[in-house]
Amino acid sequence: GLDTLSKYLRAVFMLLVVVIALLLIWFFTFSGFFTVKPDTAVITLRFGKFQNIYTESWHWVFPYPVSRIIKVPTNPQSIVSSSFMPANKALITNRKAAMQNGSPEALKPGVDGYLLTADACIIHTEWRMSYRIVAPKAYYENCLTPESPDKPDDSFRGPVGEDLGTRGPQTLLKAILDDCVLRVTARWKVNDILYNKTAQYIDDVQAMVAKRVGDMHIGLNI
């Protein structure tokens, strides 16, 4: 009986060895394959160090933990900033309704957004900025990207769960855009912004944003 049991255990052990060997072969042969989708660049790291960038076709690398595959979107993306709008947009988009009950509601500092012009007028603006990743390696290494760059910016919570904001490329770009809008608007007069030279005003903002982003070397075109 012991001899028979020993033979069965030996057979089971050999079977397990074969199965594990096949699984290892499959893991190292097939799990390292990946296909690059359109509007995507794939960065490969080996033991955490940059190896290559792929923008098309299929490829093979040693699977994790030897290699790591990072997908970076290269399609046009956009950011909308309403930092300089009132919390209640009806104050400016539907003034008739806002004044039905008398004078319109006053702006609340810290709640409502606004801009001051060079001639001390208050205006409100909303912006949409389009950008494209043209240097995926520089973008991944220098632009505060999340663990997966194709995901939204990382959110941070405080000790009791309070929202402390986000960290990542979209947060960074929105902060740059808002800062440039603030600086440019402070140099312009209200009539030029709203009526006389609106296109030039927008061009000035775009030029400042593009220079700031270019000086940071984060692999983006505005």
GROMACS .gro file of N, CA, C and O in nm, residues 64-150:
model
  348
   64TYR      N    1   0.597   4.154  -1.641
   64TYR     CA    2   0.617   4.207  -1.506
   64TYR      C    3   0.657   4.092  -1.413
   64TYR      O    4   0.607   3.983  -1.428
   65PRO      N    5   0.753   4.112  -1.322
   65PRO     CA    6   0.811   4.238  -1.275
   65PRO      C    7   0.938   4.280  -1.347
   65PRO      O    8   0.998   4.379  -1.307
   66VAL      N    9   0.979   4.206  -1.452
   66VAL     CA   10   1.100   4.247  -1.524
   66VAL      C   11   1.074   4.376  -1.602
   66VAL      O   12   1.148   4.473  -1.593
   67SER      N   13   0.966   4.377  -1.678
   67SER     CA   14   0.932   4.493  -1.761
   67SER      C   15   0.796   4.548  -1.720
   67SER      O   16   0.713   4.476  -1.661
   68ARG      N   17   0.774   4.673  -1.755
   68ARG     CA   18   0.646   4.738  -1.728
   68ARG      C   19   0.603   4.816  -1.851
   68ARG      O   20   0.687   4.878  -1.918
   69ILE      N   21   0.474   4.810  -1.882
   69ILE     CA   22   0.418   4.877  -2.000
   69ILE      C   23   0.334   4.996  -1.952
   69ILE      O   24   0.246   4.981  -1.868
   70ILE      N   25   0.363   5.114  -2.007
   70ILE     CA   26   0.292   5.236  -1.968
   70ILE      C   27   0.229   5.297  -2.093
   70ILE      O   28   0.298   5.328  -2.190
   71LYS      N   29   0.097   5.314  -2.091
   71LYS     CA   30   0.025   5.370  -2.205
   71LYS      C   31   0.004   5.520  -2.186
   71LYS      O   32  -0.047   5.564  -2.084
   72VAL      N   33   0.044   5.596  -2.288
   72VAL     CA   34   0.032   5.742  -2.284
   72VAL      C   35  -0.057   5.786  -2.400
   72VAL      O   36  -0.025   5.758  -2.516
   73PRO      N   37  -0.169   5.853  -2.374
   73PRO     CA   38  -0.256   5.897  -2.484
   73PRO      C   39  -0.191   6.011  -2.561
   73PRO      O   40  -0.136   6.104  -2.502
   74THR      N   41  -0.198   6.005  -2.694
   74THR     CA   42  -0.140   6.110  -2.778
   74THR      C   43  -0.245   6.182  -2.861
   74THR      O   44  -0.210   6.265  -2.946
   75ASN      N   45  -0.371   6.152  -2.839
   75ASN     CA   46  -0.478   6.221  -2.910
   75ASN      C   47  -0.499   6.361  -2.850
   75ASN      O   48  -0.461   6.386  -2.735
   76PRO      N   49  -0.558   6.455  -2.925
   76PRO     CA   50  -0.583   6.589  -2.870
   76PRO      C   51  -0.674   6.581  -2.746
   76PRO      O   52  -0.773   6.509  -2.745
   77GLN      N   53  -0.637   6.657  -2.644
   77GLN     CA   54  -0.715   6.662  -2.520
   77GLN      C   55  -0.742   6.808  -2.487
   77GLN      O   56  -0.680   6.898  -2.542
   78SER      N   57  -0.837   6.832  -2.397
   78SER     CA   58  -0.872   6.969  -2.365
   78SER      C   59  -0.900   6.984  -2.216
   78SER      O   60  -0.935   6.887  -2.148
   79ILE      N   61  -0.885   7.106  -2.169
   79ILE     CA   62  -0.911   7.142  -2.030
   79ILE      C   63  -1.001   7.264  -2.032
   79ILE      O   64  -0.977   7.360  -2.106
   80VAL      N   65  -1.106   7.262  -1.951
   80VAL     CA   66  -1.197   7.376  -1.938
   80VAL      C   67  -1.175   7.439  -1.801
   80VAL      O   68  -1.172   7.370  -1.699
   81SER      N   69  -1.157   7.571  -1.800
   81SER     CA   70  -1.139   7.643  -1.673
   81SER      C   71  -1.252   7.744  -1.656
   81SER      O   72  -1.270   7.834  -1.740
   82SER      N   73  -1.326   7.730  -1.548
   82SER     CA   74  -1.430   7.826  -1.511
   82SER      C   75  -1.391   7.900  -1.383
   82SER      O   76  -1.477   7.947  -1.309
   83SER      N   77  -1.260   7.911  -1.361
   83SER     CA   78  -1.211   7.973  -1.237
   83SER      C   79  -1.253   8.118  -1.223
   83SER      O   80  -1.260   8.169  -1.111
   84PHE      N   81  -1.280   8.185  -1.336
   84PHE     CA   82  -1.312   8.328  -1.330
   84PHE      C   83  -1.459   8.354  -1.362
   84PHE      O   84  -1.495   8.461  -1.410
   85MET      N   85  -1.543   8.255  -1.332
   85MET     CA   86  -1.687   8.270  -1.348
   85MET      C   87  -1.753   8.272  -1.211
   85MET      O   88  -1.700   8.215  -1.114
   86PRO      N   89  -1.870   8.334  -1.198
   86PRO     CA   90  -1.942   8.329  -1.070
   86PRO      C   91  -1.985   8.186  -1.040
   86PRO      O   92  -2.006   8.105  -1.130
   87ALA      N   93  -2.000   8.155  -0.911
   87ALA     CA   94  -2.050   8.023  -0.874
   87ALA      C   95  -2.189   8.001  -0.933
   87ALA      O   96  -2.223   7.891  -0.976
   88ASN      N   97  -2.269   8.106  -0.936
   88ASN     CA   98  -2.400   8.102  -1.001
   88ASN      C   99  -2.387   8.170  -1.136
   88ASN      O  100  -2.391   8.293  -1.147
   89LYS      N  101  -2.370   8.093  -1.242
   89LYS     CA  102  -2.344   8.149  -1.375
   89LYS      C  103  -2.463   8.229  -1.429
   89LYS      O  104  -2.447   8.310  -1.519
   90ALA      N  105  -2.582   8.208  -1.370
   90ALA     CA  106  -2.698   8.284  -1.416
   90ALA      C  107  -2.683   8.434  -1.393
   90ALA      O  108  -2.750   8.514  -1.457
   91LEU      N  109  -2.590   8.472  -1.304
   91LEU     CA  110  -2.565   8.614  -1.280
   91LEU      C  111  -2.523   8.686  -1.407
   91LEU      O  112  -2.549   8.805  -1.424
   92ILE      N  113  -2.456   8.614  -1.498
   92ILE     CA  114  -2.410   8.679  -1.621
   92ILE      C  115  -2.471   8.616  -1.746
   92ILE      O  116  -2.480   8.682  -1.850
   93THR      N  117  -2.515   8.490  -1.741
   93THR     CA  118  -2.573   8.427  -1.859
   93THR      C  119  -2.723   8.451  -1.871
   93THR      O  120  -2.779   8.439  -1.980
   94ASN      N  121  -2.787   8.485  -1.760
   94ASN     CA  122  -2.932   8.512  -1.762
   94ASN      C  123  -2.960   8.627  -1.666
   94ASN      O  124  -3.021   8.610  -1.561
   95ARG      N  125  -2.914   8.745  -1.703
   95ARG     CA  126  -2.923   8.860  -1.611
   95ARG      C  127  -3.067   8.901  -1.583
   95ARG      O  128  -3.099   8.948  -1.475
   96LYS      N  129  -3.156   8.881  -1.682
   96LYS     CA  130  -3.295   8.918  -1.660
   96LYS      C  131  -3.355   8.837  -1.545
   96LYS      O  132  -3.421   8.893  -1.456
   97ALA      N  133  -3.329   8.704  -1.545
   97ALA     CA  134  -3.381   8.621  -1.437
   97ALA      C  135  -3.313   8.655  -1.304
   97ALA      O  136  -3.376   8.654  -1.198
   98ALA      N  137  -3.183   8.689  -1.310
   98ALA     CA  138  -3.111   8.720  -1.187
   98ALA      C  139  -3.161   8.848  -1.123
   98ALA      O  140  -3.149   8.866  -1.001
   99MET      N  141  -3.222   8.941  -1.204
   99MET     CA  142  -3.266   9.070  -1.151
   99MET      C  143  -3.416   9.076  -1.126
   99MET      O  144  -3.470   9.182  -1.095
  100GLN      N  145  -3.484   8.961  -1.137
  100GLN     CA  146  -3.629   8.961  -1.117
  100GLN      C  147  -3.667   9.003  -0.976
  100GLN      O  148  -3.770   9.066  -0.954
  101ASN      N  149  -3.584   8.967  -0.879
  101ASN     CA  150  -3.615   8.999  -0.740
  101ASN      C  151  -3.535   9.121  -0.691
  101ASN      O  152  -3.494   9.128  -0.575
  102GLY      N  153  -3.512   9.216  -0.782
  102GLY     CA  154  -3.437   9.335  -0.742
  102GLY      C  155  -3.298   9.333  -0.801
  102GLY      O  156  -3.274   9.274  -0.908
  103SER      N  157  -3.205   9.395  -0.733
  103SER     CA  158  -3.068   9.404  -0.781
  103SER      C  159  -3.003   9.266  -0.780
  103SER      O  160  -3.036   9.181  -0.697
  104PRO      N  161  -2.910   9.241  -0.873
  104PRO     CA  162  -2.848   9.108  -0.880
  104PRO      C  163  -2.762   9.081  -0.756
  104PRO      O  164  -2.718   9.172  -0.687
  105GLU      N  165  -2.744   8.953  -0.732
  105GLU     CA  166  -2.664   8.909  -0.616
  105GLU      C  167  -2.519   8.957  -0.630
  105GLU      O  168  -2.460   8.951  -0.737
  106ALA      N  169  -2.462   9.005  -0.520
  106ALA     CA  170  -2.324   9.054  -0.522
  106ALA      C  171  -2.227   8.937  -0.526
  106ALA      O  172  -2.257   8.826  -0.482
  107LEU      N  173  -2.107   8.963  -0.581
  107LEU     CA  174  -2.003   8.861  -0.586
  107LEU      C  175  -1.948   8.835  -0.446
  107LEU      O  176  -1.929   8.929  -0.368
  108LYS      N  177  -1.919   8.709  -0.418
  108LYS     CA  178  -1.865   8.670  -0.287
  108LYS      C  179  -1.719   8.631  -0.305
  108LYS      O  180  -1.689   8.532  -0.373
  109PRO      N  181  -1.625   8.704  -0.246
  109PRO     CA  182  -1.484   8.666  -0.255
  109PRO      C  183  -1.460   8.527  -0.199
  109PRO      O  184  -1.515   8.490  -0.096
  110GLY      N  185  -1.379   8.449  -0.271
  110GLY     CA  186  -1.352   8.312  -0.229
  110GLY      C  187  -1.454   8.212  -0.280
  110GLY      O  188  -1.432   8.091  -0.272
  111VAL      N  189  -1.567   8.263  -0.331
  111VAL     CA  190  -1.672   8.174  -0.385
  111VAL      C  191  -1.688   8.199  -0.535
  111VAL      O  192  -1.687   8.107  -0.615
  112ASP      N  193  -1.705   8.326  -0.571
  112ASP     CA  194  -1.723   8.364  -0.711
  112ASP      C  195  -1.589   8.401  -0.773
  112ASP      O  196  -1.505   8.466  -0.710
  113GLY      N  197  -1.570   8.362  -0.897
  113GLY     CA  198  -1.448   8.396  -0.969
  113GLY      C  199  -1.466   8.521  -1.051
  113GLY      O  200  -1.576   8.550  -1.101
  114TYR      N  201  -1.359   8.597  -1.068
  114TYR     CA  202  -1.363   8.718  -1.151
  114TYR      C  203  -1.220   8.760  -1.181
  114TYR      O  204  -1.124   8.712  -1.122
  115LEU      N  205  -1.208   8.856  -1.276
  115LEU     CA  206  -1.078   8.910  -1.314
  115LEU      C  207  -1.083   9.063  -1.304
  115LEU      O  208  -1.187   9.124  -1.328
  116LEU      N  209  -0.969   9.123  -1.272
  116LEU     CA  210  -0.956   9.268  -1.271
  116LEU      C  211  -0.873   9.312  -1.391
  116LEU      O  212  -0.764   9.260  -1.415
  117THR      N  213  -0.924   9.407  -1.466
  117THR     CA  214  -0.854   9.459  -1.583
  117THR      C  215  -0.761   9.573  -1.542
  117THR      O  216  -0.761   9.618  -1.427
  118ALA      N  217  -0.683   9.622  -1.640
  118ALA     CA  218  -0.587   9.730  -1.612
  118ALA      C  219  -0.656   9.859  -1.571
  118ALA      O  220  -0.598   9.940  -1.498
  119ASP      N  221  -0.783   9.881  -1.617
  119ASP     CA  222  -0.856  10.001  -1.578
  119ASP      C  223  -0.956   9.972  -1.465
  119ASP      O  224  -1.058  10.039  -1.453
  120ALA      N  225  -0.924   9.869  -1.384
  120ALA     CA  226  -0.998   9.840  -1.260
  120ALA      C  227  -1.144   9.802  -1.284
  120ALA      O  228  -1.232   9.836  -1.205
  121CYS      N  229  -1.170   9.730  -1.393
  121CYS     CA  230  -1.303   9.675  -1.416
  121CYS      C  231  -1.303   9.525  -1.385
  121CYS      O  232  -1.200   9.459  -1.395
  122ILE      N  233  -1.420   9.474  -1.351
  122ILE     CA  234  -1.436   9.331  -1.325
  122ILE      C  235  -1.496   9.264  -1.448
  122ILE      O  236  -1.596   9.311  -1.503
  123ILE      N  237  -1.433   9.157  -1.495
  123ILE     CA  238  -1.489   9.078  -1.604
  123ILE      C  239  -1.486   8.930  -1.566
  123ILE      O  240  -1.415   8.890  -1.474
  124HIS      N  241  -1.565   8.851  -1.639
  124HIS     CA  242  -1.568   8.706  -1.620
  124HIS      C  243  -1.532   8.639  -1.752
  124HIS      O  244  -1.576   8.683  -1.859
  125THR      N  245  -1.450   8.537  -1.747
  125THR     CA  246  -1.413   8.463  -1.867
  125THR      C  247  -1.414   8.313  -1.838
  125THR      O  248  -1.395   8.271  -1.724
  126GLU      N  249  -1.437   8.237  -1.943
  126GLU     CA  250  -1.428   8.090  -1.935
  126GLU      C  251  -1.341   8.045  -2.051
  126GLU      O  252  -1.353   8.096  -2.162
  127TRP      N  253  -1.253   7.946  -2.024
  127TRP     CA  254  -1.152   7.910  -2.122
  127TRP      C  255  -1.153   7.759  -2.150
  127TRP      O  256  -1.177   7.680  -2.060
  128ARG      N  257  -1.123   7.727  -2.274
  128ARG     CA  258  -1.098   7.588  -2.313
  128ARG      C  259  -0.961   7.582  -2.381
  128ARG      O  260  -0.938   7.653  -2.479
  129MET      N  261  -0.871   7.501  -2.326
  129MET     CA  262  -0.737   7.489  -2.381
  129MET      C  263  -0.716   7.348  -2.435
  129MET      O  264  -0.740   7.251  -2.363
  130SER      N  265  -0.673   7.338  -2.559
  130SER     CA  266  -0.645   7.208  -2.619
  130SER      C  267  -0.495   7.184  -2.618
  130SER      O  268  -0.416   7.277  -2.637
  131TYR      N  269  -0.456   7.059  -2.596
  131TYR     CA  270  -0.314   7.025  -2.595
  131TYR      C  271  -0.296   6.883  -2.647
  131TYR      O  272  -0.390   6.804  -2.653
  132ARG      N  273  -0.172   6.854  -2.684
  132ARG     CA  274  -0.139   6.721  -2.737
  132ARG      C  275  -0.003   6.679  -2.684
  132ARG      O  276   0.090   6.761  -2.678
  133ILE      N  277   0.010   6.553  -2.649
  133ILE     CA  278   0.138   6.500  -2.601
  133ILE      C  279   0.223   6.463  -2.722
  133ILE      O  280   0.185   6.378  -2.802
  134VAL      N  281   0.337   6.529  -2.736
  134VAL     CA  282   0.424   6.506  -2.853
  134VAL      C  283   0.555   6.437  -2.813
  134VAL      O  284   0.627   6.389  -2.901
  135ALA      N  285   0.586   6.436  -2.684
  135ALA     CA  286   0.707   6.368  -2.636
  135ALA      C  287   0.668   6.284  -2.514
  135ALA      O  288   0.679   6.330  -2.400
  136PRO      N  289   0.619   6.160  -2.539
  136PRO     CA  290   0.565   6.079  -2.428
  136PRO      C  291   0.664   6.055  -2.314
  136PRO      O  292   0.625   6.054  -2.197
  137LYS      N  293   0.793   6.038  -2.346
  137LYS     CA  294   0.891   6.012  -2.240
  137LYS      C  295   0.904   6.134  -2.148
  137LYS      O  296   0.901   6.121  -2.025
  138ALA      N  297   0.919   6.253  -2.207
  138ALA     CA  298   0.930   6.375  -2.126
  138ALA      C  299   0.801   6.398  -2.047
  138ALA      O  300   0.805   6.440  -1.930
  139TYR      N  301   0.687   6.370  -2.109
  139TYR     CA  302   0.559   6.387  -2.041
  139TYR      C  303   0.549   6.296  -1.919
  139TYR      O  304   0.514   6.340  -1.809
  140TYR      N  305   0.585   6.169  -1.936
  140TYR     CA  306   0.574   6.073  -1.825
  140TYR      C  307   0.672   6.105  -1.713
  140TYR      O  308   0.638   6.095  -1.595
  141GLU      N  309   0.790   6.148  -1.748
  141GLU     CA  310   0.894   6.170  -1.646
  141GLU      C  311   0.883   6.306  -1.577
  141GLU      O  312   0.924   6.320  -1.462
  142ASN      N  313   0.828   6.407  -1.647
  142ASN     CA  314   0.836   6.544  -1.595
  142ASN      C  315   0.702   6.609  -1.563
  142ASN      O  316   0.701   6.721  -1.513
  143CYS      N  317   0.592   6.542  -1.590
  143CYS     CA  318   0.462   6.611  -1.583
  143CYS      C  319   0.371   6.557  -1.473
  143CYS      O  320   0.249   6.562  -1.486
  144LEU      N  321   0.425   6.504  -1.366
  144LEU     CA  322   0.345   6.463  -1.250
  144LEU      C  323   0.234   6.367  -1.288
  144LEU      O  324   0.122   6.374  -1.236
  145THR      N  325   0.261   6.276  -1.382
  145THR     CA  326   0.154   6.188  -1.431
  145THR      C  327   0.115   6.086  -1.325
  145THR      O  328   0.195   6.046  -1.241
  146PRO      N  329  -0.012   6.040  -1.328
  146PRO     CA  330  -0.053   5.931  -1.238
  146PRO      C  331   0.022   5.802  -1.273
  146PRO      O  332   0.096   5.795  -1.372
  147GLU      N  333   0.001   5.698  -1.193
  147GLU     CA  334   0.065   5.569  -1.218
  147GLU      C  335   0.033   5.520  -1.359
  147GLU      O  336   0.118   5.465  -1.427
  148SER      N  337  -0.091   5.544  -1.402
  148SER     CA  338  -0.130   5.516  -1.541
  148SER      C  339  -0.164   5.650  -1.606
  148SER      O  340  -0.268   5.710  -1.573
  149PRO      N  341  -0.081   5.702  -1.696
  149PRO     CA  342  -0.102   5.836  -1.752
  149PRO      C  343  -0.233   5.854  -1.827
  149PRO      O  344  -0.274   5.968  -1.852
  150ASP      N  345  -0.299   5.744  -1.867
  150ASP     CA  346  -0.426   5.758  -1.937
  150ASP      C  347  -0.543   5.769  -1.841
  150ASP      O  348  -0.659   5.775  -1.883
   0.00000   0.00000   0.00000
